[in-house]
Short mmCIF file of the C-alpha atoms (twelve columns), coordinates in Angstrom:
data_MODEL
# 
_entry.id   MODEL 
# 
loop_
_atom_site.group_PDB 
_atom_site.id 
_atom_site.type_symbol 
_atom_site.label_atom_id 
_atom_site.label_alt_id 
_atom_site.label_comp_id 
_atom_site.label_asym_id 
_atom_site.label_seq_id 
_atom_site.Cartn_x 
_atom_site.Cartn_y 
_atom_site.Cartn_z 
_atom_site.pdbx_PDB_model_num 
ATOM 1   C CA . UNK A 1   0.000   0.000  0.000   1 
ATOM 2   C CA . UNK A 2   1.412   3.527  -1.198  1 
ATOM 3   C CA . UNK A 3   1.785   6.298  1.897   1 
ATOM 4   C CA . UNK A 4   0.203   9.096  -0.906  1 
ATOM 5   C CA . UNK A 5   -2.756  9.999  -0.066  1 
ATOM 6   C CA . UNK A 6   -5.447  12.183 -1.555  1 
ATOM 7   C CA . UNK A 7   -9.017  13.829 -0.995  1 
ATOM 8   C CA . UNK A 8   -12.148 11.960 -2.251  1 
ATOM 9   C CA . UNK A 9   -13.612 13.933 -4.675  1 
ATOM 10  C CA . UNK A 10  -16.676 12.584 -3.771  1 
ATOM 11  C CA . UNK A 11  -17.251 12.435 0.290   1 
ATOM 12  C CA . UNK A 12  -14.243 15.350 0.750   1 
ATOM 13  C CA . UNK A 13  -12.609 12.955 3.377   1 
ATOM 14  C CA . UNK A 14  -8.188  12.932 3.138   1 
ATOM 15  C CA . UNK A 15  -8.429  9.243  3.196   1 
ATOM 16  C CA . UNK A 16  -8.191  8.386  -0.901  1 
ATOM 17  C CA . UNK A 17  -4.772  6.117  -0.425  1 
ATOM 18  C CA . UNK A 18  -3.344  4.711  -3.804  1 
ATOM 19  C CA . UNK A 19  -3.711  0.926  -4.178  1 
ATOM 20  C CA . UNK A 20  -1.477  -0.262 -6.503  1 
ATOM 21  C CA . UNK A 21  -2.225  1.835  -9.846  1 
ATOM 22  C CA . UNK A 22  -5.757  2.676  -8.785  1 
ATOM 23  C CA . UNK A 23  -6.992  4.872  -5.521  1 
ATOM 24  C CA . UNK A 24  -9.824  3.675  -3.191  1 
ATOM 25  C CA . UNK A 25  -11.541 5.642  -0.942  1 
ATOM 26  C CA . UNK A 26  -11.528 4.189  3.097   1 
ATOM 27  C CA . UNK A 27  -14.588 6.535  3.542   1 
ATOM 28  C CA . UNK A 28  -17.050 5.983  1.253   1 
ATOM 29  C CA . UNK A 29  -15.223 2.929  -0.376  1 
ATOM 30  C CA . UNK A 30  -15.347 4.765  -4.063  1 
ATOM 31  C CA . UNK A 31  -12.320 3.301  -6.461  1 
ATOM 32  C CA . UNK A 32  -10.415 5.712  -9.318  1 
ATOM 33  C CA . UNK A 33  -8.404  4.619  -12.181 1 
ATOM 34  C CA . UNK A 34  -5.676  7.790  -11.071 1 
ATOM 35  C CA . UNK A 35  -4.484  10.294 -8.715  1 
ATOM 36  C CA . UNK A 36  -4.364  13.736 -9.795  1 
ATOM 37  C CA . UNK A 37  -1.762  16.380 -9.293  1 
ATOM 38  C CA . UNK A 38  -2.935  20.305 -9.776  1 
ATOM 39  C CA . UNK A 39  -0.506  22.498 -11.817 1 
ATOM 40  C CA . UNK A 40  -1.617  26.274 -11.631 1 
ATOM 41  C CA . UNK A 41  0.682   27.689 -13.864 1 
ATOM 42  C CA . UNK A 42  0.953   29.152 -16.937 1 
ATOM 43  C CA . UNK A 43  4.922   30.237 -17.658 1 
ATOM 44  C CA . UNK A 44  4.227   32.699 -20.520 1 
ATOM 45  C CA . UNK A 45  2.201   36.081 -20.482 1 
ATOM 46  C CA . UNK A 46  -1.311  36.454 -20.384 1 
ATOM 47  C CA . UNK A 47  -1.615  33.373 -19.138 1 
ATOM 48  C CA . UNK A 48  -3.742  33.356 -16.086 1 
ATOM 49  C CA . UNK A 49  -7.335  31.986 -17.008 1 
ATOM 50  C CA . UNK A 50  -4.969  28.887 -18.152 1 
ATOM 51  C CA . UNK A 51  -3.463  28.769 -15.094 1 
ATOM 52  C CA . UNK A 52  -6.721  29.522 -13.179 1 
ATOM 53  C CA . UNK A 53  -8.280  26.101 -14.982 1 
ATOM 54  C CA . UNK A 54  -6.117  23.905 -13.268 1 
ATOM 55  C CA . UNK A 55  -8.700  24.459 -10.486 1 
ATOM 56  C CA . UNK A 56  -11.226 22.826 -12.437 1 
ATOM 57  C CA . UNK A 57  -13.295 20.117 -10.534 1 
ATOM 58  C CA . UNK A 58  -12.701 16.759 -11.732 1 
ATOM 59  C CA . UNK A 59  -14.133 13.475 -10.444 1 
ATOM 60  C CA . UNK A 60  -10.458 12.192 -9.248  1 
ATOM 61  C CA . UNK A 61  -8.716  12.501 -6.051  1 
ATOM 62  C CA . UNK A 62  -6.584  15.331 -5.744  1 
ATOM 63  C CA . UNK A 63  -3.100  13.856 -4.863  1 
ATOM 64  C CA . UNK A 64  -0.947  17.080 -4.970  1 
ATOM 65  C CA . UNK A 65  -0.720  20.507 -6.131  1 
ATOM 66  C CA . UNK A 66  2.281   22.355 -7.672  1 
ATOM 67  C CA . UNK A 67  2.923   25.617 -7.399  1 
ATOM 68  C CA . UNK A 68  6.652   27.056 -7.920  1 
ATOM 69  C CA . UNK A 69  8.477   29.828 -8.500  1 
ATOM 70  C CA . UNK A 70  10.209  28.778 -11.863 1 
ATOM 71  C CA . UNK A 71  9.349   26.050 -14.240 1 
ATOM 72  C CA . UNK A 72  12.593  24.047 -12.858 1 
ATOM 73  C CA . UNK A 73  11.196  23.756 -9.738  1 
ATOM 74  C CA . UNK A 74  7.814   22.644 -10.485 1 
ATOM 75  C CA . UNK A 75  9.297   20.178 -13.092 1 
ATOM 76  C CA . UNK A 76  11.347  18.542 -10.059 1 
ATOM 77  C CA . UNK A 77  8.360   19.145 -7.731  1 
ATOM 78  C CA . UNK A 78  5.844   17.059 -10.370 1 
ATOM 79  C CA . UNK A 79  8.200   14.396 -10.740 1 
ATOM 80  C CA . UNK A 80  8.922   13.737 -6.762  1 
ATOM 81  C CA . UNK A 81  4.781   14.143 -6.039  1 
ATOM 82  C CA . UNK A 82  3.373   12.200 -9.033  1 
ATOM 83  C CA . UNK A 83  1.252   9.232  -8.177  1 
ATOM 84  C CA . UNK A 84  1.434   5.600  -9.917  1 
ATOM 85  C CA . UNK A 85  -0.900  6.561  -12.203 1 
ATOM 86  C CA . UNK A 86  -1.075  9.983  -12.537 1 
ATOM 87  C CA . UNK A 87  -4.087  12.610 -14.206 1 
ATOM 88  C CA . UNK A 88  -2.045  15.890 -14.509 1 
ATOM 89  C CA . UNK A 89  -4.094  18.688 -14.413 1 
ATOM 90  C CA . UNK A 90  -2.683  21.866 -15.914 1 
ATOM 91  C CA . UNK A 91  -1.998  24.899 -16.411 1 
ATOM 92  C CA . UNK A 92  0.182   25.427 -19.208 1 
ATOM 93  C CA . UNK A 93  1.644   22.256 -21.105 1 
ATOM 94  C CA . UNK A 94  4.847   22.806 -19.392 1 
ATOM 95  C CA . UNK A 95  2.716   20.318 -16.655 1 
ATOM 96  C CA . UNK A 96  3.976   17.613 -18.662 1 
ATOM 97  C CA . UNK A 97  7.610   18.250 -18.656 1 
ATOM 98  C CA . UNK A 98  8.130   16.104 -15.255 1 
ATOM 99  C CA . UNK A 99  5.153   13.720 -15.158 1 
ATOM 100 C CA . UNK A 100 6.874   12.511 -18.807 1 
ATOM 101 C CA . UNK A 101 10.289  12.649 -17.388 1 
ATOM 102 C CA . UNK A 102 9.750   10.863 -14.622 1 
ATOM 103 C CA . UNK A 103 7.302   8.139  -16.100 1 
ATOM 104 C CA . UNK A 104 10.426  7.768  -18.699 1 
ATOM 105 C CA . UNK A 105 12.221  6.617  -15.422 1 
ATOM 106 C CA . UNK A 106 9.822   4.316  -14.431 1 
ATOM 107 C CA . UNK A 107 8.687   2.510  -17.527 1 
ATOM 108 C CA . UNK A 108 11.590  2.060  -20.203 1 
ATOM 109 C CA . UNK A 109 10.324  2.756  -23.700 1 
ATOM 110 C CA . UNK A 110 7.971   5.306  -23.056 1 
ATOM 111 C CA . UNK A 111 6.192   6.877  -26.264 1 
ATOM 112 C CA . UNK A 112 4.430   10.320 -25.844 1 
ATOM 113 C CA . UNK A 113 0.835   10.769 -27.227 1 
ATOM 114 C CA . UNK A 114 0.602   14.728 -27.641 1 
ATOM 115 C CA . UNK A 115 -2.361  15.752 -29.255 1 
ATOM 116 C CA . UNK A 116 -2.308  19.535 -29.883 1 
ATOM 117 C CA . UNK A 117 -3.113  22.645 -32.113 1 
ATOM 118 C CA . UNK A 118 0.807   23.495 -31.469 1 
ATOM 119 C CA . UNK A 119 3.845   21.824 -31.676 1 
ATOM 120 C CA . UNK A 120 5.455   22.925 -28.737 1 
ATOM 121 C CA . UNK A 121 8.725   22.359 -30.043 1 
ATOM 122 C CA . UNK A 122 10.188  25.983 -30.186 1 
ATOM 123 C CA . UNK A 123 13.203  26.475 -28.262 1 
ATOM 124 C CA . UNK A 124 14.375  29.955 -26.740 1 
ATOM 125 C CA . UNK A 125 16.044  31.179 -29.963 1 
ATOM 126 C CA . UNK A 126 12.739  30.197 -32.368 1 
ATOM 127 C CA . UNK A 127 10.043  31.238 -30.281 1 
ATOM 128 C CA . UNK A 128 8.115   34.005 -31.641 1 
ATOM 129 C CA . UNK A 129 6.648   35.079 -28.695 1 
ATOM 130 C CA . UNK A 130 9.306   33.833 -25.940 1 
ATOM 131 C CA . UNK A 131 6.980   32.027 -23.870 1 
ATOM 132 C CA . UNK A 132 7.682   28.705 -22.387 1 
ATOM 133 C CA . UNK A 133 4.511   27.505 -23.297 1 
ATOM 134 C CA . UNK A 134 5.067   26.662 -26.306 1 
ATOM 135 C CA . UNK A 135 8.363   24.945 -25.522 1 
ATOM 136 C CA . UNK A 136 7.623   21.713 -23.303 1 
ATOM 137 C CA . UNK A 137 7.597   18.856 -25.967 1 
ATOM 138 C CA . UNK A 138 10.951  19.986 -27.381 1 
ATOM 139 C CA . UNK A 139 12.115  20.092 -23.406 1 
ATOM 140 C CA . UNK A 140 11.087  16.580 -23.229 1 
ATOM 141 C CA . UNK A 141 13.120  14.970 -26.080 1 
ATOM 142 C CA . UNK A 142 15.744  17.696 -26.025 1 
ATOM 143 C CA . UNK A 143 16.415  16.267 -21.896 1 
ATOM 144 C CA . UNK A 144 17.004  12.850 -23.233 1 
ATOM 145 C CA . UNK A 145 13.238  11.246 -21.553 1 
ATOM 146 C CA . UNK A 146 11.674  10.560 -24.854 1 
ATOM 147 C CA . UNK A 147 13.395  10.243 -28.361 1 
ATOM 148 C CA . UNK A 148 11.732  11.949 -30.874 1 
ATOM 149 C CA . UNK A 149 10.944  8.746  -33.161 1 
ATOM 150 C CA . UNK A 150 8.593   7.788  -29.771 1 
ATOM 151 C CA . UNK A 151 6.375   10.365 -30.130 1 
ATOM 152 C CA . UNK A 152 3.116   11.072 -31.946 1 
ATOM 153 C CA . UNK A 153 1.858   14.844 -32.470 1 
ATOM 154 C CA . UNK A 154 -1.677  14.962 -33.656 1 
ATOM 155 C CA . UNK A 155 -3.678  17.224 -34.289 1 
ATOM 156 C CA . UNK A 156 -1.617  20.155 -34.711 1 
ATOM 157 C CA . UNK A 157 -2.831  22.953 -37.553 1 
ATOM 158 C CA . UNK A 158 -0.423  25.713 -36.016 1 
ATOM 159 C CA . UNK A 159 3.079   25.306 -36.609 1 
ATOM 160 C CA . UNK A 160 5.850   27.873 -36.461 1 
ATOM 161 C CA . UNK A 161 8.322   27.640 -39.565 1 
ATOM 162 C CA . UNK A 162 10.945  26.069 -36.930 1 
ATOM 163 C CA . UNK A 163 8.833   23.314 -36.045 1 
ATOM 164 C CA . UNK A 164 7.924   22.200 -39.323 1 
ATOM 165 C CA . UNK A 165 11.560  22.102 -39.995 1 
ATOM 166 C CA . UNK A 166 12.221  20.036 -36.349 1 
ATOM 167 C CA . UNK A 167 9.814   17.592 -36.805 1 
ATOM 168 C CA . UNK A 168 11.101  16.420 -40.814 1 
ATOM 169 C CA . UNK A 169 14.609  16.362 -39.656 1 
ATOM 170 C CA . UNK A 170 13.811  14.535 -35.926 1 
ATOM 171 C CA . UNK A 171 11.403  11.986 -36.938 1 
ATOM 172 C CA . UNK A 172 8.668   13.240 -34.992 1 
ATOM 173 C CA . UNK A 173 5.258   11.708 -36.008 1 
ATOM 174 C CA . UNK A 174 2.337   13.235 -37.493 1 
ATOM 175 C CA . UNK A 175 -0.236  10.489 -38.245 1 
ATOM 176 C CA . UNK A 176 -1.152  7.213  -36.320 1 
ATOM 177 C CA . UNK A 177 -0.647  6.762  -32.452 1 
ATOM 178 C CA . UNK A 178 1.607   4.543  -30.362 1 
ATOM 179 C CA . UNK A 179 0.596   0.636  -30.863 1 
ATOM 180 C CA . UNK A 180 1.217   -0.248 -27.137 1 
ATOM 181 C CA . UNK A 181 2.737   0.989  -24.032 1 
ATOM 182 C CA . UNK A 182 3.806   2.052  -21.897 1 
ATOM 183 C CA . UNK A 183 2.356   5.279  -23.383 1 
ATOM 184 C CA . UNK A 184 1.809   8.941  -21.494 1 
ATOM 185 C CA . UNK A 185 -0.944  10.993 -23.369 1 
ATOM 186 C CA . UNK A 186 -0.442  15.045 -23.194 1 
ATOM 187 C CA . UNK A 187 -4.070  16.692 -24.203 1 
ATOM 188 C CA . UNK A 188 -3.853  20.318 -25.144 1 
ATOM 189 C CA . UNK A 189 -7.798  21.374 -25.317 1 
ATOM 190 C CA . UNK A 190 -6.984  23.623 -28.186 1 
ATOM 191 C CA . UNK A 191 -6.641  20.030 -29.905 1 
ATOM 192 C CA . UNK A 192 -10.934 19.594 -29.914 1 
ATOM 193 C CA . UNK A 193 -13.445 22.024 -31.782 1 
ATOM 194 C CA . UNK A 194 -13.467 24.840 -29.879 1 
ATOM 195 C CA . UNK A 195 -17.277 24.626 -30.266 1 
ATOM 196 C CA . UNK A 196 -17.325 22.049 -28.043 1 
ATOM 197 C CA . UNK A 197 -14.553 22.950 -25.145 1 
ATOM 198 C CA . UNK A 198 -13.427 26.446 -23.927 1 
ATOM 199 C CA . UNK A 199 -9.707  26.230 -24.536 1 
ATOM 200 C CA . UNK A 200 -7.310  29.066 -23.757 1 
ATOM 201 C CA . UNK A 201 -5.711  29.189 -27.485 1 
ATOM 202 C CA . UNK A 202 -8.582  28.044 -29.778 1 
ATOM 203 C CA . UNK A 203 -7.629  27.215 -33.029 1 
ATOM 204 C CA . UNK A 204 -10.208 26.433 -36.007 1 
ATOM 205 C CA . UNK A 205 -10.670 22.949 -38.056 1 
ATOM 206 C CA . UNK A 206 -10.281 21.365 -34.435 1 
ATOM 207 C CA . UNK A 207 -10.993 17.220 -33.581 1 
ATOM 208 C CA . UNK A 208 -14.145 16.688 -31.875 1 
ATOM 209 C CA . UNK A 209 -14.442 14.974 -28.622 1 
ATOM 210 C CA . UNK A 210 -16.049 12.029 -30.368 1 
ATOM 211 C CA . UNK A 211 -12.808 11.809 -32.690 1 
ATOM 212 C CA . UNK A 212 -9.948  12.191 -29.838 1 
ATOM 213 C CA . UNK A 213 -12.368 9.746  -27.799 1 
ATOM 214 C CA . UNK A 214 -11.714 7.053  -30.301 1 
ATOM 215 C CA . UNK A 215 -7.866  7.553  -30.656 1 
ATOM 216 C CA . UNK A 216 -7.632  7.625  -26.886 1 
ATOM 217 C CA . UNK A 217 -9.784  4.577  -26.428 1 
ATOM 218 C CA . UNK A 218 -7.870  2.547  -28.390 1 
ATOM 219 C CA . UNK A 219 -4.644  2.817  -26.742 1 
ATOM 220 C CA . UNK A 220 -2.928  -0.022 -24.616 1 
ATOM 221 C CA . UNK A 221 -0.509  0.789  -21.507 1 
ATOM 222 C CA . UNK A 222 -1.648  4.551  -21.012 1 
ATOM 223 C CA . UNK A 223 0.584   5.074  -17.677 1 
ATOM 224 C CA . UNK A 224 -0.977  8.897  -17.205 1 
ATOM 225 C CA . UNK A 225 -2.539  11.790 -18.464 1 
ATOM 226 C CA . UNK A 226 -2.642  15.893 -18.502 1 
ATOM 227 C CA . UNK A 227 -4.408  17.928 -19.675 1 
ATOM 228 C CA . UNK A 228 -4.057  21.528 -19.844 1 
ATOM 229 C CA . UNK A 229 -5.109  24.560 -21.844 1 
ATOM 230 C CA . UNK A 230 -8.117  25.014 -20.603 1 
ATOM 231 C CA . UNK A 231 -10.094 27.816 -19.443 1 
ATOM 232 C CA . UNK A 232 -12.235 27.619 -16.103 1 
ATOM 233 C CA . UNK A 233 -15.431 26.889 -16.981 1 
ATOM 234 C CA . UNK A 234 -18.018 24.211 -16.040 1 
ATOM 235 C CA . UNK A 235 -18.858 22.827 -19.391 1 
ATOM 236 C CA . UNK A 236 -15.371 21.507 -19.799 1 
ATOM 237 C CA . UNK A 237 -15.772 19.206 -16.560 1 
ATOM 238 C CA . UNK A 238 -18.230 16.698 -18.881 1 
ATOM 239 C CA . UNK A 239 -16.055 16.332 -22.236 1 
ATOM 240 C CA . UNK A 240 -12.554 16.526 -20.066 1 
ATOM 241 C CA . UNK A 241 -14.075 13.692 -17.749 1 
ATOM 242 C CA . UNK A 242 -15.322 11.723 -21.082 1 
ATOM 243 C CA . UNK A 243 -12.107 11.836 -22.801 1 
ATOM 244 C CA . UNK A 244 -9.740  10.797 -19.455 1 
ATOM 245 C CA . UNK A 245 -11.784 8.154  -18.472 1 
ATOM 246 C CA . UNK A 246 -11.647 6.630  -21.900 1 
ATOM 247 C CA . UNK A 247 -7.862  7.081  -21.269 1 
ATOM 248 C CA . UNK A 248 -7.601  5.341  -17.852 1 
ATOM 249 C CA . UNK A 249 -9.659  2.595  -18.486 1 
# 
């Protein structure tokens, strides 16, 4: 039995203790296919409402929340807190920099599922804008965690010049999705028709829930999830719920 322990979502009592890769509640006896760690930051500007939606109210016990002074720290603080089978709840995609470093260290040949309307795969010197933001995926295989040939970007209908270039010349994949695990999914909500989720960054000609719902469900070893880019509002609770669920089955 795991020491981490986490609020029940449902009866509010701090007895949610993880159970191998799932959580039970000792109060009201209620199982969960994940812990989930809060992220409420943005690391670029304007970014508040993005961080602000890392607050929103999902039916999984709340194992942790991060909140640092630079994007080091909270990288190194995600890692150390994240449960055996984490739901990372962002913020900014910079959320998944540790949960995907660290599930790299715990399950060898990890592939990253990042479905987004960005690439995230500017660095310092080819980011228009500068923010970090739209860094974190090149982060990941730039530390070492994930080679590019091991991950899939879907989705993505926004790319800076660089990027296009990076992802030719690295190998990073465009179509298709990881065959089996162990397999870490990063959802951007500016991935999905913005009709049908409030997303910080909307972007038009997005996948609808249905759509990502079927790539996700069809995936074998997921060992965790985030999902960030969202804005706080209560209509995202029903399609973010749908989609991790048929994640974490």
């Amino acid at each position: 039995m795991s020491a981490l322990r986490a609020r029940c979502p449902d009866c509010r009592t701090l007895t949610a203790v993880a159970l191998g890769g799932d959580y039970q509640c000792h109060s009201c006896g209620r199982e969960f296919a994940a812990g989930m760690v809060r992220v409420p930051r943005a690391w670029g500007g304007g970014g508040e409402s993005m961080a602000e939606a890392a607050w929103t109210q999902l039916p999984y016990p709340e194992a942790e929340v991060v909140e640092r002074d630079t994007l080091e720290d909270e990288t190194a603080a995600v890692a150390a807190n994240l449960p055996e089978r984490p739901l990372v709840l962002g913020g900014s995609c910079c959320a998944h920099i540790g949960a995907a470093q660290e599930l790299a260290r715990r399950h060898a040949g990890l592939s990253i599922l990042w479905l987004d309307a960005h690439g995230d795969l500017n660095t310092p010197e080819t980011s228009p804008s500068g923010n970090q933001w739209g860094m974190p995926l090149r982060m990941i295989i730039d530390s070492g965690a994930v080679p590019p040939d091991r991950v899939w970007l879907l989705g993505a209908r926004n790319l800076d010049p660089p990027e296009v270039e990076y992802i030719a010349a690295a190998g990073v994949r465009t179509t298709g999705a990881p065959a089996s695990g162990p397999v870490y999914v990063a959802l951007d909500a500016d991935v999905l028709d913005a009709d049908e989720i409030a997303s910080f960054m909307p972007e038009p000609d997005g996948l609808s829930v249905a759509e990502v719902e079927r790539i996700l469900s069809g995936l074998d070893g997921v060992v965790g999830i985030g999902v960030t880019g969202l804005r706080l509002d209560e209509r995202n609770v029903e399609p973010v719920t749908r989609l991790v669920a048929a994640t974490l089955r």
